[in-house]
Short mmCIF file of C-alpha atoms and ligand atoms in Angstrom, two decimals:
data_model
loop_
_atom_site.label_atom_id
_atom_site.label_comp_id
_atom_site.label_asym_id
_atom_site.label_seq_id
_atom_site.Cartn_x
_atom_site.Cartn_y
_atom_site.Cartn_z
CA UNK A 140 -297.93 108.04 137.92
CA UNK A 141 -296.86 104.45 136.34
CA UNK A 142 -298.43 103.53 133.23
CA UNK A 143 -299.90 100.36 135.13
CA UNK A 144 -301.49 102.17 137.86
CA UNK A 145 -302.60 104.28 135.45
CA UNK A 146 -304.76 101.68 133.73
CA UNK A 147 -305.92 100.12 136.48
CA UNK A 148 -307.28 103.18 138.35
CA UNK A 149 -309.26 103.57 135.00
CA UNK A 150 -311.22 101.22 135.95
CA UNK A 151 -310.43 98.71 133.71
CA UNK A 152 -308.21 95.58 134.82
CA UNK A 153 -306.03 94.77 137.81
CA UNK A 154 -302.61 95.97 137.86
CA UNK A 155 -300.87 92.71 136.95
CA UNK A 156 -303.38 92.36 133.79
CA UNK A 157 -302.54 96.31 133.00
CA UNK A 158 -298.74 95.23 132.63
CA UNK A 159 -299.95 92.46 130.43
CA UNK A 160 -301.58 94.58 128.28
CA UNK A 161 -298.63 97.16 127.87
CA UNK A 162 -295.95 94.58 127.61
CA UNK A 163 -297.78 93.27 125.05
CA UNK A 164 -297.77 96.57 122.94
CA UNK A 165 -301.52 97.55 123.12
CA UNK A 166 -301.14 101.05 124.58
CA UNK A 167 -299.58 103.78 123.28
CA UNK A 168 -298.76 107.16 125.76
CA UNK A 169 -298.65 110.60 123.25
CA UNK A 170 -298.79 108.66 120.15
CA UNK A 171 -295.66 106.20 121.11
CA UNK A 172 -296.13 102.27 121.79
CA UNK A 173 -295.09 101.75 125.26
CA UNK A 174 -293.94 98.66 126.52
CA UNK A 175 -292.64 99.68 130.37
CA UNK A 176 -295.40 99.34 132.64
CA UNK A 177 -293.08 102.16 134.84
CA UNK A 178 -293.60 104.69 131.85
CA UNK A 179 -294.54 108.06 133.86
CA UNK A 180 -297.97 109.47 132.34
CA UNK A 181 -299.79 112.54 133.63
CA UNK A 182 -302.75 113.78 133.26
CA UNK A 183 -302.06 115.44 130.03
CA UNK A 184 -300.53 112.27 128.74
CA UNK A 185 -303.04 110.80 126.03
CA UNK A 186 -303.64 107.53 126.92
CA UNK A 187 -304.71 104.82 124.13
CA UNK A 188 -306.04 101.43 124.42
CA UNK A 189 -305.84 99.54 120.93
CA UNK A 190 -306.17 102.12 119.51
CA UNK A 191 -309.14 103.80 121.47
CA UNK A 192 -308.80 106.56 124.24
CA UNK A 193 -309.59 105.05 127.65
CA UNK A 194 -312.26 106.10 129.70
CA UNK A 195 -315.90 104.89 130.40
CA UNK A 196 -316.72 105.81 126.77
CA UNK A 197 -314.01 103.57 125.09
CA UNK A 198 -314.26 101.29 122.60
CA UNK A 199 -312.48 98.11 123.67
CA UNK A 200 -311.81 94.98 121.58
CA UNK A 201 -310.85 91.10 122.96
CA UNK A 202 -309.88 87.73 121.92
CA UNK A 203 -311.46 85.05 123.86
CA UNK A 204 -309.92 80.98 123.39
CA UNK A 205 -313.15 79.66 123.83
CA UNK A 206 -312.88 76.02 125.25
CA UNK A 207 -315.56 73.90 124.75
CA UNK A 208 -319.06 73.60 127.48
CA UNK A 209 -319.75 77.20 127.77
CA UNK A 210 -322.23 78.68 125.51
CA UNK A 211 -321.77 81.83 123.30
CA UNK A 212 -324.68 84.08 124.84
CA UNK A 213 -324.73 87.56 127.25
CA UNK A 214 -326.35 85.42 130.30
CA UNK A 215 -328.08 81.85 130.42
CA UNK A 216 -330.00 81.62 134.00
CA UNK A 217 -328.14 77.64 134.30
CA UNK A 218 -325.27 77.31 131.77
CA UNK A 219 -321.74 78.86 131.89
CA UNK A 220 -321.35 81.24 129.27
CA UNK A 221 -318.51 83.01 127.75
CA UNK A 222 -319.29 86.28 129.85
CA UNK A 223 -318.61 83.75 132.70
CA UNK A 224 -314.70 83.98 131.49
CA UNK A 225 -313.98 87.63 131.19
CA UNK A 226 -313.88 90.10 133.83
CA UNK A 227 -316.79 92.10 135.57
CA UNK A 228 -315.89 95.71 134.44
CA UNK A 229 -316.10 94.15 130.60
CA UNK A 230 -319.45 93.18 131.43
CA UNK A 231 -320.30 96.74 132.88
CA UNK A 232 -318.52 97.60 129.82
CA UNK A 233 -321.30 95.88 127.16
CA UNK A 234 -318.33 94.03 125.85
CA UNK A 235 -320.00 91.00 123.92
CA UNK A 236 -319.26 88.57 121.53
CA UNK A 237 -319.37 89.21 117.92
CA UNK A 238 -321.43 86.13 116.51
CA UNK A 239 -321.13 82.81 118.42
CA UNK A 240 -319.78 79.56 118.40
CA UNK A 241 -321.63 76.47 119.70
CA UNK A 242 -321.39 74.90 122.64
CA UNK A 243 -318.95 72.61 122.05
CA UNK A 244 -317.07 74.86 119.11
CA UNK A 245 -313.64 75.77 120.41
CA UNK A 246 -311.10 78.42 119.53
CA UNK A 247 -311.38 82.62 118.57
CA UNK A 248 -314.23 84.53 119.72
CA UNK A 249 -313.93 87.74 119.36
CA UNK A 250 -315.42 90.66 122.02
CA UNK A 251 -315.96 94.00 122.04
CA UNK A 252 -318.57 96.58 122.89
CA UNK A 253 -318.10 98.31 119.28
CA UNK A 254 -321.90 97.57 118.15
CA UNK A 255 -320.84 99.46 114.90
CA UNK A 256 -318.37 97.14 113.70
CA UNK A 257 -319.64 93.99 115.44
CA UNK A 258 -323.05 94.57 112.87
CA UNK A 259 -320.68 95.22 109.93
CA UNK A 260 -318.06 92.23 110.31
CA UNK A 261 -321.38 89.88 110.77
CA UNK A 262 -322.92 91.66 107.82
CA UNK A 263 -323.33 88.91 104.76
CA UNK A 264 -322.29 91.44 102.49
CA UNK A 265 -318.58 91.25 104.13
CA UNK A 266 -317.94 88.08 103.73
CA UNK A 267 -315.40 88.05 106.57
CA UNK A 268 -313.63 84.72 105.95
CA UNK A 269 -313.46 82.26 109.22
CA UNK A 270 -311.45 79.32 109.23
CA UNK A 271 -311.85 76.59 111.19
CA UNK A 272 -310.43 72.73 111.94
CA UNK A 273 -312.81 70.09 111.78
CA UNK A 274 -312.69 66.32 112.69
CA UNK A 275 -315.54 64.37 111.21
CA UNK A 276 -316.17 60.74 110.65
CA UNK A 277 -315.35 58.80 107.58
CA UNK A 278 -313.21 59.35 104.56
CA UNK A 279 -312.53 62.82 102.96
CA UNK A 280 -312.21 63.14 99.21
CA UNK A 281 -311.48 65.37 96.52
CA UNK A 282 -315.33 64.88 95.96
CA UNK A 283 -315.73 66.60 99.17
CA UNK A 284 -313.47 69.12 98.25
CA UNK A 285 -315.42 69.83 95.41
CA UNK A 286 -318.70 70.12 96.98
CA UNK A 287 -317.98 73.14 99.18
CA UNK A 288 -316.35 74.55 96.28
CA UNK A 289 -319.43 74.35 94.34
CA UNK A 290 -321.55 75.38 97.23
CA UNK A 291 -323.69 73.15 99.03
CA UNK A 292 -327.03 72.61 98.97
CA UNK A 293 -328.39 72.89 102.69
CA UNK A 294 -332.01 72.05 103.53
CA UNK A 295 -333.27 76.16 103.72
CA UNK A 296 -329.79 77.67 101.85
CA UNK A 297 -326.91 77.17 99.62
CA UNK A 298 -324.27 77.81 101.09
CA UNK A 299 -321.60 80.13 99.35
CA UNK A 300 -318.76 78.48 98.01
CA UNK A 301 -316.34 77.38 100.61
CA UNK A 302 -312.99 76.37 100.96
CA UNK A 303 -311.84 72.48 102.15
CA UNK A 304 -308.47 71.42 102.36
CA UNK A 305 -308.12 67.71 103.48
CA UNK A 306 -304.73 67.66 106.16
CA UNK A 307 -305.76 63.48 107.32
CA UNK A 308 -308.34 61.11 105.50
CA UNK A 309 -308.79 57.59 107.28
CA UNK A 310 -311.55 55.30 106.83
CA UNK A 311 -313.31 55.98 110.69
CA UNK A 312 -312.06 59.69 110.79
CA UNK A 313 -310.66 62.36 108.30
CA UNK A 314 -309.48 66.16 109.37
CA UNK A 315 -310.05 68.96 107.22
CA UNK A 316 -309.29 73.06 107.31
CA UNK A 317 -312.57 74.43 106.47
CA UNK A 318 -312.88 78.56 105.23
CA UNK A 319 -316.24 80.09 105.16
CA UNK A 320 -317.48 82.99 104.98
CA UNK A 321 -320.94 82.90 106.28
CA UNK A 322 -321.72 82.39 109.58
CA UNK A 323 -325.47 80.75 109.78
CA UNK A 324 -326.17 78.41 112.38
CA UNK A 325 -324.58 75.42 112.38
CA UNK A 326 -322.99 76.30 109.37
CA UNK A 327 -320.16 73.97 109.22
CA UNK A 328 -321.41 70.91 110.55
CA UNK A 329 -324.42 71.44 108.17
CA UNK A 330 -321.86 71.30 105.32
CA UNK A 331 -320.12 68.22 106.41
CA UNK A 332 -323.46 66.77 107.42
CA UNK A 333 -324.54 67.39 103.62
CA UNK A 334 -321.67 65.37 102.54
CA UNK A 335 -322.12 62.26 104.91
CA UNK A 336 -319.80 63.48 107.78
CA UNK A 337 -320.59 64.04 111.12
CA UNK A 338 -318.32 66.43 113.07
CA UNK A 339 -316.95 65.68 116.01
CA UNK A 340 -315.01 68.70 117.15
CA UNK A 341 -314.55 72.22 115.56
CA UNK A 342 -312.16 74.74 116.48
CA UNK A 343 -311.91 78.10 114.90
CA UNK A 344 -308.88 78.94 113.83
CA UNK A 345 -308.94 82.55 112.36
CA UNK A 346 -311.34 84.97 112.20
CA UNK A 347 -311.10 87.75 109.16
CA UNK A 348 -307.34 89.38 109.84
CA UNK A 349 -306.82 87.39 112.91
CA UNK A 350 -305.88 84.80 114.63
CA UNK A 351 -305.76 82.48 117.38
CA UNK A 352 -302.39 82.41 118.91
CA UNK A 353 -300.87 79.08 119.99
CA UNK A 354 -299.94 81.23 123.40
CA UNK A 355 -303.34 81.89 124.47
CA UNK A 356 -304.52 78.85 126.40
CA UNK A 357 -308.17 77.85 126.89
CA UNK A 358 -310.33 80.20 128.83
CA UNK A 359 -307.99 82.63 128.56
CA UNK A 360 -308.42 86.42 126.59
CA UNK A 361 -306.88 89.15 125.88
CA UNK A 362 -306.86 92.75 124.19
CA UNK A 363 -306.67 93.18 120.60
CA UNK A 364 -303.68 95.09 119.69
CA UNK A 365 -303.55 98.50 117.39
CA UNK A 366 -302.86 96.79 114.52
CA UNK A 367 -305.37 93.90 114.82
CA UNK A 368 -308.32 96.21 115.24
CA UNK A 369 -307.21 98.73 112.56
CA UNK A 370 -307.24 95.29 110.53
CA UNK A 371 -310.72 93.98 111.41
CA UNK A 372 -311.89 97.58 110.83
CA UNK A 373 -310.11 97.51 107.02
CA UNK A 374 -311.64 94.04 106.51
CA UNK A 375 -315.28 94.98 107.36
CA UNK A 376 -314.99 98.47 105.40
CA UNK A 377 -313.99 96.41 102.31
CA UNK A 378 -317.16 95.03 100.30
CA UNK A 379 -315.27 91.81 98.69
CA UNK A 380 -315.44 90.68 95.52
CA UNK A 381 -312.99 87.51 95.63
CA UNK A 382 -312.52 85.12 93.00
CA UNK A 383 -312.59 81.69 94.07
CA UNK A 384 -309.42 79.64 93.92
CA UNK A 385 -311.86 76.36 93.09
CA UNK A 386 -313.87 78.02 90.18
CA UNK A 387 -313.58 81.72 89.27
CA UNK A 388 -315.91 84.39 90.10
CA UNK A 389 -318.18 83.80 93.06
CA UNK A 390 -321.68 84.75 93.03
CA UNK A 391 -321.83 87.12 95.81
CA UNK A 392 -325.82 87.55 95.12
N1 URA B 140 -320.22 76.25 112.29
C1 URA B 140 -320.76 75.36 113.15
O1 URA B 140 -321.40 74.41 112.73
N2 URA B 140 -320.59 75.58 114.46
C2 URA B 140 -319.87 76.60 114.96
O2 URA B 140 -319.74 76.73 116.17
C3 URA B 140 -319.31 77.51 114.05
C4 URA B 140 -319.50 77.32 112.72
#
């Protein structure tokens, strides 16, 4: 049978989104990448998925471009939500997002229905770095730059040192490439709301080993390749102890 029939009787995806997935170098047949959705499997063929044997058992991982209206929840009984944009058998599946995004947050969401590493890339003590593009209003400094260096001050938290790099400052509106690597609510806007800015669109960028590419549009997902999960998993096994490029050591607590 043809490696895209084959996927697609697995209950998975359609065939079209099957030869997606194999042109784009996510499945391997006996331990080879295979790119031809014509490749011949069998029965005895072993079948992997990024990485993961497929079947109603397997693990599967996704990117999601998350545009901006739709919130980052399983179900909402009036609002679209990001479950809204992937495809039924993922939902059957228990593919769900890994953290969220706000409402109007754009960019990389990433899916899967791997509860093990979902709970260890959210856990604090990872400190899986996210970065993300923020327009705010008003002029950004080197003051600014500073403060999330130093770790801000937030009304309930301080926030662990963070990284700002400044790539527009005007008067009415500045641009900056923020890295964090916490993920409380609000986080970000909190920070620039700490140091007189209000944001007024976030996108995120990257999330730990990957990130967004400029080829996935809006709205659109698609399957993590071999490599990306085997890097997510390496960057949630690693407890990090990083030294700040601002000021040395961080106090990881
Ligand atoms: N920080 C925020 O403030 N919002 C997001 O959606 C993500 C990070």
């Amino acid at each position: 049978m043809r490696l895209d029939k084959y996927l697609s009787l697995s209950g998975e995806r359609s065939r079209s989104e099957a030869g997606k997935l194999i042109r784009s170098g996510a499945v391997r047949v006996d331990g080879q990448v295979a790119l031809r959705p014509e490749t011949q499997v069998t029965e005895a063929s072993q079948v992997l998925l990024a990485g993961q044997p497929i079947g109603d058992s397997s693990k599967q991982y996704y990117m999601l471009h998350k545009p901006a209206g739709v919130l980052t929840a399983a179900r909402d009984s009036r609002a679209r939500t990001v479950m809204d944009l992937v495809p039924e058998n993922l939902r059957k599946r228990k593919v769900l997002p890994v953290g969220r995004l706000d409402k109007d947050t754009t960019g990389l969401l990433l899916m899967t229905n791997d509860g093990e590493l979902a709970h260890f890339l959210l856990s604090p003590n990872r400190h899986v770095w996210k970065q993300y593009r923020a327009t705010v209003t008003g002029l950004l400094t080197e003051a600014d730059v500073q403060a999330f260096a130093d770790g801000l001050q937030l009304s309930d938290f301080i926030a662990k040192p963070a990284r700002l790099t400044i790539l527009s400052a005007g008067q009415e509106e500045s641009v900056g490439l923020v890295e964090v690597r916490e993920g409380k609510f609000h986080q970000v806007k909190r920070m620039f709301a700490a140091t007189g800015h209000e944001v007024t669109a976030l996108h995120r960028a990257t999330f730990g080993p990957l990130n967004l590419p400029q080829e996935l549009p809006e709205g659109q997902y698609r399957a993590l390749t071999v490599a990306e999960v085997e890097a997510l998993r390496q960057s949630a096994a690693v407890r990090i102890r990083e030294e700040s490029p601002h000021r040395g050591e961080m106090n990881d607590g």
